[in-house]
Coordinates of C-alpha atoms in Angstrom, one line a residue:
M22 CA 32.9 -171.8 -3.8
T23 CA 32.2 -168.5 -2.1
T24 CA 29.4 -169.8 0.1
A25 CA 30.8 -173.0 1.5
H26 CA 32.3 -171.6 4.7
T27 CA 29.2 -169.8 5.8
P28 CA 26.3 -171.6 7.6
Q29 CA 22.7 -171.2 6.7
A30 CA 23.5 -170.3 3.1
G31 CA 20.4 -172.2 2.0
A32 CA 18.0 -170.0 4.1
V33 CA 19.7 -166.9 2.9
K34 CA 19.5 -168.0 -0.8
L35 CA 15.7 -168.7 -0.4
T36 CA 15.3 -165.3 1.1
M37 CA 17.1 -163.6 -1.8
I38 CA 14.9 -165.5 -4.3
L39 CA 11.9 -164.1 -2.5
S40 CA 13.4 -160.6 -2.3
G41 CA 14.3 -160.7 -6.0
A42 CA 10.8 -161.7 -7.0
V43 CA 9.1 -159.1 -4.9
F44 CA 11.4 -156.4 -6.0
A45 CA 10.4 -157.2 -9.6
L46 CA 6.7 -157.3 -8.7
M47 CA 6.9 -153.9 -6.8
M48 CA 8.7 -152.4 -9.8
I49 CA 6.0 -153.6 -12.0
F50 CA 3.5 -151.9 -9.7
G51 CA 5.6 -148.7 -10.0
L52 CA 5.8 -148.9 -13.8
A53 CA 2.0 -149.3 -14.0
M54 CA 1.5 -146.2 -11.9
R55 CA 3.9 -144.1 -14.1
A56 CA 2.2 -145.5 -17.3
A57 CA -1.1 -144.4 -15.7
Q58 CA 0.2 -140.9 -15.0
A59 CA 1.5 -140.8 -18.6
Q60 CA -2.0 -141.7 -19.8
W61 CA -0.7 -144.8 -21.6
I62 CA -3.0 -147.0 -19.5
E63 CA -6.1 -146.4 -17.4
L64 CA -6.2 -147.0 -13.7
D65 CA -9.0 -146.1 -11.4
P66 CA -7.6 -143.7 -8.8
A67 CA -8.6 -146.0 -6.0
I68 CA -6.5 -148.8 -7.6
F69 CA -3.7 -146.3 -8.2
Y70 CA -3.5 -145.6 -4.4
Q71 CA -3.7 -149.2 -3.6
L72 CA -0.7 -149.8 -5.9
L73 CA 1.1 -146.8 -4.4
T74 CA 0.5 -148.4 -0.9
A75 CA 1.7 -151.8 -1.9
H76 CA 4.7 -150.4 -3.8
G77 CA 5.8 -148.3 -0.9
A78 CA 5.4 -150.8 1.8
G79 CA 6.6 -153.6 -0.4
M80 CA 9.8 -151.9 -1.5
V81 CA 10.7 -150.7 1.9
G82 CA 9.9 -154.2 3.4
T83 CA 11.9 -156.1 0.8
A84 CA 14.9 -153.8 1.0
A85 CA 14.9 -154.6 4.7
L86 CA 14.4 -158.3 4.1
S87 CA 17.3 -158.5 1.7
G88 CA 19.5 -156.3 3.8
A89 CA 18.7 -158.6 6.8
A90 CA 19.6 -161.7 4.8
I91 CA 23.0 -160.1 3.7
L92 CA 23.9 -159.1 7.2
W93 CA 22.8 -162.4 8.7
Y94 CA 25.0 -164.3 6.1
F95 CA 28.1 -162.3 6.8
C96 CA 27.6 -162.2 10.6
G97 CA 27.5 -165.9 10.2
R98 CA 31.2 -165.8 9.4
H99 CA 32.0 -164.3 12.8
L100 CA 29.2 -165.5 15.1
T101 CA 27.3 -168.7 15.8
L102 CA 23.6 -167.8 14.9
S103 CA 20.5 -169.8 15.4
A104 CA 18.9 -171.1 12.2
G105 CA 15.5 -171.4 14.1
I106 CA 15.5 -167.7 14.8
F107 CA 16.1 -166.8 11.1
W108 CA 13.3 -169.1 10.0
A109 CA 11.0 -167.6 12.6
F110 CA 11.9 -164.1 11.3
L111 CA 11.2 -165.2 7.8
G112 CA 7.9 -166.8 8.8
L113 CA 6.7 -163.7 10.5
F114 CA 7.8 -161.5 7.7
L115 CA 5.8 -163.6 5.2
L116 CA 2.8 -163.6 7.5
G117 CA 3.0 -159.8 7.5
V118 CA 3.2 -159.7 3.8
V119 CA 0.0 -161.8 3.5
L120 CA -1.9 -159.6 5.9
I121 CA -0.7 -156.4 4.1
L122 CA -1.5 -157.6 0.6
S123 CA -4.9 -158.9 1.8
A124 CA -5.6 -155.5 3.3
I125 CA -4.8 -153.8 0.1
F126 CA -6.1 -155.9 -2.6
L127 CA -9.1 -157.6 -0.8
G128 CA -9.9 -154.9 1.7
G129 CA -9.1 -151.9 -0.6
F130 CA -6.7 -150.2 1.9
G131 CA -5.0 -147.3 0.1
G132 CA -3.7 -145.1 3.0
A133 CA 0.0 -145.3 1.9
W134 CA 2.8 -147.0 3.8
T135 CA 2.8 -144.3 6.5
F136 CA -0.6 -145.3 7.9
L137 CA -0.8 -141.7 9.3
F138 CA -3.2 -141.4 12.2
P139 CA -6.2 -141.1 12.0
L140 CA -6.4 -141.9 8.3
P141 CA -6.7 -145.7 8.7
A142 CA -9.9 -145.2 10.8
N143 CA -11.3 -142.4 8.7
S144 CA -11.2 -143.6 5.1
G145 CA -14.4 -141.9 3.9
G146 CA -15.8 -145.2 2.9
A147 CA -12.7 -146.3 0.7
W148 CA -12.0 -149.3 3.0
G149 CA -13.3 -150.7 6.3
P150 CA -11.8 -151.1 9.8
A151 CA -11.0 -154.8 9.1
A152 CA -8.7 -153.8 6.1
A153 CA -7.0 -151.1 8.2
A154 CA -6.4 -153.5 11.0
A155 CA -5.1 -156.1 8.8
F156 CA -2.6 -153.7 7.2
M157 CA -1.3 -152.6 10.7
L158 CA -1.2 -156.2 12.0
G159 CA 0.9 -157.0 9.0
Y160 CA 3.4 -154.3 10.0
T161 CA 3.3 -155.6 13.5
S162 CA 4.1 -159.2 12.4
I163 CA 7.1 -158.0 10.4
G164 CA 8.2 -155.8 13.4
V165 CA 8.1 -158.8 15.8
G166 CA 10.1 -160.8 13.3
F167 CA 12.7 -158.2 13.1
L168 CA 12.9 -157.8 16.9
L169 CA 13.6 -161.6 17.1
Y170 CA 16.3 -161.2 14.5
Y171 CA 18.0 -158.3 16.3
L172 CA 17.7 -159.9 19.8
E173 CA 19.5 -163.0 18.4
L174 CA 22.2 -160.7 16.8
G175 CA 22.6 -158.6 19.9
R176 CA 22.8 -161.7 22.1
R177 CA 25.4 -163.4 20.0
I178 CA 27.4 -160.3 19.6
R179 CA 27.5 -159.7 23.4
A180 CA 28.4 -163.3 24.0
R181 CA 31.3 -163.0 21.5
Y182 CA 32.7 -159.5 22.4
G183 CA 31.5 -159.2 26.0
N184 CA 29.5 -156.0 25.6
L185 CA 28.1 -153.8 22.9
T186 CA 30.5 -150.9 23.4
R187 CA 33.4 -153.2 22.6
A188 CA 31.5 -154.5 19.6
L189 CA 31.0 -150.9 18.5
G190 CA 34.8 -150.5 18.3
W191 CA 35.2 -148.3 21.4
S192 CA 38.6 -149.8 22.1
L193 CA 39.8 -148.4 18.7
I194 CA 38.1 -145.1 19.3
L195 CA 39.8 -144.7 22.8
G196 CA 43.1 -146.1 21.6
K197 CA 43.1 -149.1 24.0
A198 CA 44.9 -152.3 23.1
D199 CA 42.6 -155.0 21.9
D200 CA 43.7 -158.4 20.6
D201 CA 40.2 -159.1 19.3
V202 CA 39.1 -156.0 17.4
P203 CA 35.6 -156.5 15.9
P204 CA 35.6 -156.6 12.0
P205 CA 33.7 -154.0 10.1
T206 CA 30.6 -156.3 9.7
I207 CA 30.3 -156.7 13.4
I208 CA 30.6 -152.9 14.1
A209 CA 27.9 -152.3 11.5
A210 CA 25.7 -155.1 12.8
T211 CA 25.9 -153.7 16.4
S212 CA 25.1 -150.2 15.3
V213 CA 22.1 -151.3 13.2
T214 CA 20.8 -153.7 16.0
I215 CA 20.7 -150.8 18.4
F216 CA 19.0 -148.1 16.4
N217 CA 16.6 -150.2 14.4
S218 CA 15.5 -152.1 17.5
I219 CA 14.6 -148.6 19.0
G220 CA 12.9 -147.6 15.9
I221 CA 10.8 -150.8 15.5
V222 CA 9.7 -150.6 19.3
L223 CA 8.4 -147.0 18.8
G224 CA 6.8 -147.9 15.5
A225 CA 5.1 -150.8 17.3
A226 CA 3.8 -148.4 20.0
V227 CA 2.0 -146.2 17.4
L228 CA 0.7 -149.3 15.6
V229 CA -0.9 -150.6 18.8
A230 CA -2.3 -147.3 19.7
S231 CA -3.8 -147.0 16.2
L232 CA -5.3 -150.5 16.5
V233 CA -6.9 -149.6 19.7
H234 CA -8.4 -146.5 18.2
L235 CA -9.9 -148.7 15.5
L236 CA -11.6 -150.9 18.1
V237 CA -12.4 -148.0 20.5
P238 CA -12.9 -144.9 18.5
G239 CA -13.1 -142.9 21.8
F240 CA -9.4 -143.7 22.4
E241 CA -7.5 -140.6 21.1
V242 CA -3.9 -140.4 20.0
N243 CA -2.1 -137.0 19.6
A244 CA -1.8 -136.8 15.9
L245 CA 1.6 -135.0 15.9
L246 CA 3.1 -137.4 18.4
A247 CA 1.8 -140.3 16.1
K248 CA 3.4 -138.7 13.0
N249 CA 6.7 -138.2 14.8
L250 CA 6.7 -141.9 15.9
I251 CA 5.8 -143.1 12.4
Y252 CA 8.4 -141.1 10.7
F253 CA 11.1 -142.0 13.2
F254 CA 10.3 -145.7 12.7
G255 CA 10.0 -145.3 8.9
H256 CA 13.3 -143.3 8.5
V257 CA 15.3 -145.5 10.7
F258 CA 13.9 -148.7 9.2
I259 CA 14.7 -147.8 5.6
N260 CA 18.2 -146.5 6.5
A261 CA 18.8 -149.7 8.4
S262 CA 18.1 -151.7 5.2
I263 CA 21.1 -150.0 3.4
Y264 CA 23.3 -150.2 6.5
M265 CA 22.7 -153.9 6.8
A266 CA 23.3 -154.5 3.0
V267 CA 26.6 -152.5 2.9
T268 CA 28.3 -155.3 4.8
A269 CA 28.4 -157.1 1.4
V270 CA 30.7 -154.4 0.3
Y271 CA 33.0 -154.8 3.3
E272 CA 33.1 -158.7 2.9
I273 CA 33.0 -159.2 -0.8
L274 CA 35.2 -156.4 -2.4
P275 CA 38.4 -157.5 -0.6
E276 CA 38.1 -160.8 -2.7
Y277 CA 38.5 -158.7 -5.8
T278 CA 41.1 -156.2 -4.6
G279 CA 43.3 -158.6 -2.5
R280 CA 43.2 -156.1 0.3
P281 CA 41.4 -156.8 3.6
W282 CA 38.9 -154.3 4.8
K283 CA 39.9 -153.8 8.5
S284 CA 38.4 -151.9 11.3
N285 CA 40.2 -148.7 12.3
R286 CA 39.5 -145.7 14.5
V287 CA 37.9 -143.6 11.8
F288 CA 35.7 -146.5 10.7
A289 CA 34.5 -147.0 14.3
I290 CA 33.9 -143.3 14.9
A291 CA 31.8 -143.1 11.7
W292 CA 29.6 -146.0 12.7
N293 CA 29.1 -144.6 16.2
V294 CA 28.1 -141.3 14.6
V295 CA 25.7 -143.1 12.4
L296 CA 24.1 -144.6 15.4
I297 CA 23.2 -141.2 16.6
F298 CA 22.6 -139.3 13.4
V299 CA 20.2 -141.9 11.9
M300 CA 17.9 -141.4 14.9
A301 CA 18.2 -137.6 15.0
V302 CA 17.8 -136.7 11.4
Y303 CA 14.2 -137.9 10.9
W304 CA 13.0 -134.4 11.8
H305 CA 13.7 -133.3 8.2
H306 CA 10.6 -135.3 7.2
L307 CA 8.5 -132.9 9.3
L308 CA 9.8 -129.5 8.1
Q309 CA 6.3 -128.6 6.8
D310 CA 4.7 -129.2 10.1
V311 CA 4.7 -125.7 11.4
V312 CA 3.4 -126.8 14.8
M313 CA 6.6 -128.7 15.4
P314 CA 9.0 -127.1 17.9
P315 CA 11.4 -124.9 15.9
W316 CA 14.5 -126.3 17.5
M317 CA 13.6 -129.8 16.2
L318 CA 13.3 -128.6 12.7
V319 CA 16.6 -126.7 12.9
V320 CA 18.3 -129.9 14.3
G321 CA 16.8 -131.9 11.5
Q322 CA 18.3 -129.5 8.9
L323 CA 21.7 -129.4 10.5
V324 CA 22.0 -133.1 11.0
S325 CA 20.8 -133.6 7.3
Y326 CA 23.9 -131.7 6.3
F327 CA 26.3 -133.8 8.4
S328 CA 24.7 -137.2 8.1
G329 CA 26.3 -137.9 4.7
I330 CA 29.8 -137.3 6.1
P331 CA 30.3 -140.8 7.7
L332 CA 29.1 -142.4 4.5
I333 CA 31.2 -140.4 2.2
A334 CA 34.3 -140.2 4.5
V335 CA 34.4 -143.9 5.3
T336 CA 32.5 -146.3 2.9
A337 CA 32.6 -144.3 -0.3
F338 CA 36.2 -143.0 0.2
S339 CA 37.4 -146.4 1.4
T340 CA 35.8 -148.1 -1.6
F341 CA 37.6 -145.7 -3.9
L342 CA 41.0 -146.5 -2.2
Y343 CA 40.4 -150.2 -2.3
I344 CA 39.7 -150.1 -6.0
R345 CA 42.4 -147.6 -7.0
G346 CA 45.4 -149.5 -8.4
S347 CA 44.0 -152.9 -7.4
K348 CA 43.5 -154.3 -10.9
M349 CA 40.3 -155.8 -9.8
T350 CA 38.1 -157.8 -12.2
W351 CA 34.8 -156.1 -13.0
D352 CA 32.2 -158.9 -13.0
L353 CA 28.5 -158.5 -12.3
A354 CA 29.0 -158.8 -8.5
S355 CA 31.8 -156.3 -8.2
S356 CA 30.2 -153.8 -10.7
L357 CA 26.9 -153.9 -8.8
L358 CA 28.5 -153.4 -5.5
V359 CA 30.7 -150.5 -6.5
L360 CA 27.7 -148.9 -8.3
S361 CA 25.7 -149.3 -5.0
V362 CA 28.3 -147.3 -3.0
A363 CA 28.3 -144.6 -5.7
G364 CA 24.5 -144.4 -6.0
W365 CA 24.2 -144.3 -2.2
S366 CA 26.7 -141.4 -2.0
I367 CA 25.1 -139.6 -4.9
G368 CA 21.6 -140.1 -3.3
S369 CA 22.8 -138.0 -0.2
I370 CA 23.0 -134.9 -2.4
P371 CA 19.3 -134.4 -3.4
A372 CA 18.3 -135.7 0.0
S373 CA 20.5 -132.9 1.8
I374 CA 18.9 -130.3 -0.6
D375 CA 15.4 -131.3 0.3
G376 CA 16.5 -131.2 4.0
M377 CA 17.0 -127.4 3.8
I378 CA 14.0 -125.8 5.3
S379 CA 13.8 -123.1 2.6
V380 CA 13.9 -125.6 -0.2
N381 CA 11.7 -128.0 1.6
K382 CA 8.8 -125.6 1.7
V383 CA 8.4 -125.7 -2.1
M384 CA 10.0 -129.0 -3.1
H385 CA 8.9 -131.6 -0.5
N386 CA 5.5 -132.4 -2.0
T387 CA 7.0 -132.7 -5.5
M388 CA 8.5 -135.5 -7.5
W389 CA 11.9 -134.4 -6.0
V390 CA 11.3 -136.6 -3.1
P391 CA 10.7 -139.9 -4.9
G392 CA 13.7 -138.9 -7.0
H393 CA 16.1 -138.8 -4.0
F394 CA 14.8 -142.0 -2.3
H395 CA 14.8 -144.0 -5.6
T396 CA 18.4 -143.0 -5.9
Y397 CA 19.1 -144.5 -2.5
L398 CA 17.1 -147.7 -3.3
L399 CA 17.6 -148.4 -7.1
L400 CA 21.3 -147.4 -7.2
G401 CA 21.9 -148.2 -3.6
E402 CA 20.4 -150.9 -1.6
V403 CA 18.7 -152.8 -4.4
A404 CA 22.1 -152.7 -6.3
M405 CA 23.8 -154.1 -3.2
A406 CA 21.2 -156.9 -3.0
F407 CA 21.6 -157.8 -6.7
G408 CA 25.4 -157.7 -6.3
F409 CA 25.3 -160.0 -3.4
M410 CA 23.0 -162.4 -5.4
A411 CA 25.4 -162.3 -8.3
W412 CA 28.3 -163.1 -5.9
L413 CA 26.4 -166.0 -4.2
V414 CA 26.3 -167.9 -7.5
R415 CA 29.5 -166.6 -9.0
G416 CA 31.5 -169.9 -8.6
K417 CA 35.2 -170.1 -8.0
A418 CA 36.4 -168.4 -11.1
I419 CA 36.2 -164.6 -11.4
S420 CA 35.9 -163.5 -15.0
E421 CA 35.0 -160.2 -16.8
M422 CA 31.4 -159.4 -17.3
V423 CA 30.1 -160.5 -20.7
G424 CA 27.0 -161.5 -22.5
L425 CA 23.7 -161.3 -20.6
D426 CA 25.4 -160.0 -17.5
R427 CA 26.7 -157.0 -19.3
V428 CA 23.2 -156.5 -21.0
A429 CA 21.5 -156.8 -17.6
F430 CA 23.9 -154.3 -15.8
Y431 CA 23.8 -151.6 -18.4
T432 CA 20.0 -151.9 -18.9
Y433 CA 19.5 -151.6 -15.2
L434 CA 22.0 -148.7 -14.9
A435 CA 20.6 -146.8 -17.7
G436 CA 17.0 -147.4 -16.7
A437 CA 17.5 -146.5 -13.0
S438 CA 19.7 -143.4 -13.8
G439 CA 17.2 -142.1 -16.3
F440 CA 14.1 -142.9 -14.1
I441 CA 15.6 -141.0 -11.1
L442 CA 16.7 -138.0 -13.2
V443 CA 13.2 -137.7 -14.6
F444 CA 11.8 -137.6 -11.1
L445 CA 14.3 -134.9 -10.0
F446 CA 13.7 -132.8 -13.2
S447 CA 9.9 -133.2 -12.5
G448 CA 10.3 -132.0 -9.0
A449 CA 12.3 -129.0 -10.2
A450 CA 9.4 -128.3 -12.5
S451 CA 7.0 -128.5 -9.5
I452 CA 5.2 -131.6 -10.6
P453 CA 3.5 -133.0 -7.4
R454 CA 4.0 -136.4 -6.1
R455 CA 1.2 -138.9 -5.2
W456 CA -1.2 -137.6 -7.9
A457 CA -3.1 -140.4 -9.7
V458 CA -4.1 -138.1 -12.6
H459 CA -1.7 -135.7 -14.2
Y460 CA -2.3 -132.6 -16.4
E461 CA -1.4 -132.6 -20.0
D462 CA 1.7 -130.3 -19.4
W463 CA 3.3 -133.0 -17.3
L464 CA 2.9 -136.0 -19.7
T465 CA 6.3 -135.6 -21.4
H466 CA 8.0 -136.1 -18.0
D467 CA 5.7 -139.0 -17.3
R468 CA 6.2 -140.8 -20.6
I469 CA 10.1 -140.5 -20.5
G470 CA 10.0 -141.7 -16.9
T471 CA 7.8 -144.7 -17.9
A472 CA 10.2 -145.7 -20.7
F473 CA 13.2 -145.6 -18.3
G474 CA 11.1 -147.6 -15.7
A475 CA 10.6 -150.3 -18.2
L476 CA 14.3 -150.6 -18.6
V477 CA 14.7 -150.9 -14.8
V478 CA 12.1 -153.8 -14.8
M479 CA 13.9 -155.6 -17.7
G480 CA 17.2 -155.4 -15.9
T481 CA 15.8 -156.6 -12.7
L482 CA 14.1 -159.6 -14.3
L483 CA 17.5 -160.5 -15.9
F484 CA 19.2 -160.4 -12.6
V485 CA 16.6 -162.5 -10.8
L486 CA 16.3 -165.1 -13.6
R487 CA 20.1 -165.3 -13.7
F488 CA 20.3 -165.9 -10.0
V489 CA 17.7 -168.7 -10.1
A490 CA 19.2 -170.3 -13.1
R491 CA 22.7 -170.4 -11.6
L492 CA 21.5 -171.6 -8.2
G493 CA 21.4 -175.2 -9.4
R494 CA 24.9 -175.1 -10.8
S495 CA 26.5 -173.6 -7.5
D496 CA 28.3 -175.8 -5.1
G497 CA 27.5 -173.9 -1.8

């Protein structure tokens, strides 16, 4: 059985059940919003923005949770990790979820996942200070849980490899002899541990400052600085979820190709470049903030161009080489994992286009933006998570994808592809994002998007139900 040699598989499986259930719920929220924009159902605008807040925070948080479970599982093959730390991480995460959902659906908070200062404290009566505080305390609880998680990973990596530079593969980069080269999963884990810890600490700083402002309105925070910290945190955090989940590709695909995925100099260089680029590129989220120093915006645009190179040159190209001529069996797990690499790579194209200052001026507040990040999520990280789930309960035998597995895969693929394309075409047509009510001229886009969204939900439900049903029949 695929899971027998890895410790803490039970905790990881529970986490993936929770992740799958929340993915499905958040997608249903998204479907409801698209149906409301299509005028197929009625939603009060206040409810729409509460759903928008829950959907954004929930999808990002669950992508990170599933990515963390995947990384923990595969790091457990190479490191001795504390089960208590993982349970503490999961407990703090779930506490954060309860606080966030209470803030939204009991307190009426609808300020979006970005909690931009000073919006939480200035709602115009839409929600009270308690709801805003609960929302930000929920984020803080999740952040503390992730810091515990990364401290444990960093501690165990350092104990195993002596220092973080060696774990990042610097011996490979410098051409030094090393009898204990870290595997791809450890190089990826070290890079993510460093940059996401920095991002979470800076996010916590602005959360604490915003909480103090709620309690002491006279305490002022520079709004531009707060926005920079929030978007640094947000950009790094969502990218970390994909960079954690991609370890499933490194660890699982070799079972299908019969070729080990080994670390080499190019791989190590790419992950060290990712460590820098993922923190420098966030400025492309602020291209419309004309008060930003121009050099930062220029750097944001340039790094946007180059940030896709490590991904395409290493993971995507390597995946193609591993598959080519391997005669691999295309079951649900392998199909989803290969799809995830393709979707992640394709998603870098509309992201880079939006990262151009001249394009960003007219496209950033349109449906183009949810188009590009839904590509990263639906065809990238979420597909990785579902591929990992399918592999966990695959059993010893590998057989071609048939029956409900085939139906689920192609339903999800068709739904996600169509849903994303409608977003991109809507952005090209200058349809704005984040509007609860749409004009008559936009309804065709909305209704086609809603139909594709329903297919995504159907495929997701089949994946999750399949996973739960097969858990009882697995040996690991």
